[in-house]
Amino acid sequence: MDTSETNCINGIVINGDFDKSETKAVDVQLQCNLLTDGQSKFSIKTIKDNPVAMKYYTGFLDYKHFMFFFGILGPAVNHLQSRSSRLTPVNQLLLTLIKLRQAKDDVELSFMFRVSEATVSKTIIKWINFLYFQLKEINIWPSQSTVQQHMPTGFKRLFPHTRVLLDATEIPIQKPSNVNSQSATFSTYKHKNTLKAMIGCTPHGCVSYVSDCYGGSVSDRQIIERSPLCKEASKYFERNDSIMADRGIMVQDVFASNNVFVNTPTMLKGKSQLEPKDVVRDRRIASKRIDIERVIGLSKTFKLLKKELAANKLTLGSRIVYICFSMTNFRPAIVNDWA
């Protein structure tokens, strides 16, 4: 965006070279206008001509990008419009994305869209389920030839057989009232109650695998052992494929029978220090494995993944995680072709 270009929304001017404080000012001013103007209500029309606001609230680059995503949801989206609803399907999607992206409370969303809090809650639940099943129809696991075709030059030179980079991620949840649930979801790594999922991406940074969520006490190995990557390895991997993972994901023996190699940093195994060749290898792995961490960081710009998930939304945890990570694939790649 040209830094000299300006956009206007609800009477305030936003420069193209905005910073976080200016972005926050947009949100505050919008809310003030909505609360003071009895005839105003938030809708897609409010932000359709403002790419800054569109990206802030939805994660999409502009209105065209937003409508492209809306279009791929198919004709089924039109059946989500009920006679009693004051929100069109487009605005229902907008409301849901604001919930995911900015983690706003239902009561605030009810003020913004001028609907009841109950309507907001029902709309979000309905759309989380709808988006999950629609996005699940997209096969995000690419073929070996596709991965090879789009593999960055540097990655191909060092680890040419890599099919997927794996790493675990956790999202905080409210402390369960049940003692057994507290124990099952307590993460010794995060020192809080969490849900845990295994995320996979291609060497080019495309999200290619999202596991179901488990309680934070489960190990990385247990998640992989229960996943289709392990149970249906022949469907996901071909001979001589390799997986890149952190040293905590020790699953070499799980995939060995399928001739799939797992690249992880070297363990000391009683040694005082690593051999020089192992140090060089580990540094190379670390330089490439960071891409999965960047992908996870990008997906967590959906702030609902950082906010404690309410107890009444725990059953939707796996679906919320899947949606947020899948939608990352609709944004520009963060890994360069020469990386």
PDB file of C-alpha atoms in Angstrom, residues 220-221 245-250 267:
ATOM      1  CA  ASP A 220       3.264 -35.265  21.336  1.00  0.00           C
ATOM      2  CA  ARG A 221       3.894 -38.935  20.625  1.00  0.00           C
ATOM      3  CA  ALA A 245      10.060 -32.253  13.846  1.00  0.00           C
ATOM      4  CA  ASP A 246      11.330 -30.968  17.176  1.00  0.00           C
ATOM      5  CA  ARG A 247      13.454 -33.242  19.387  1.00  0.00           C
ATOM      6  CA  GLY A 248      10.453 -33.707  21.695  1.00  0.00           C
ATOM      7  CA  ILE A 249       8.572 -35.557  18.970  1.00  0.00           C
ATOM      8  CA  MET A 250      10.353 -38.924  19.138  1.00  0.00           C
ATOM      9  CA  MET A 267      19.906 -36.157  21.370  1.00  0.00           C
TER      10      MET A 267
END
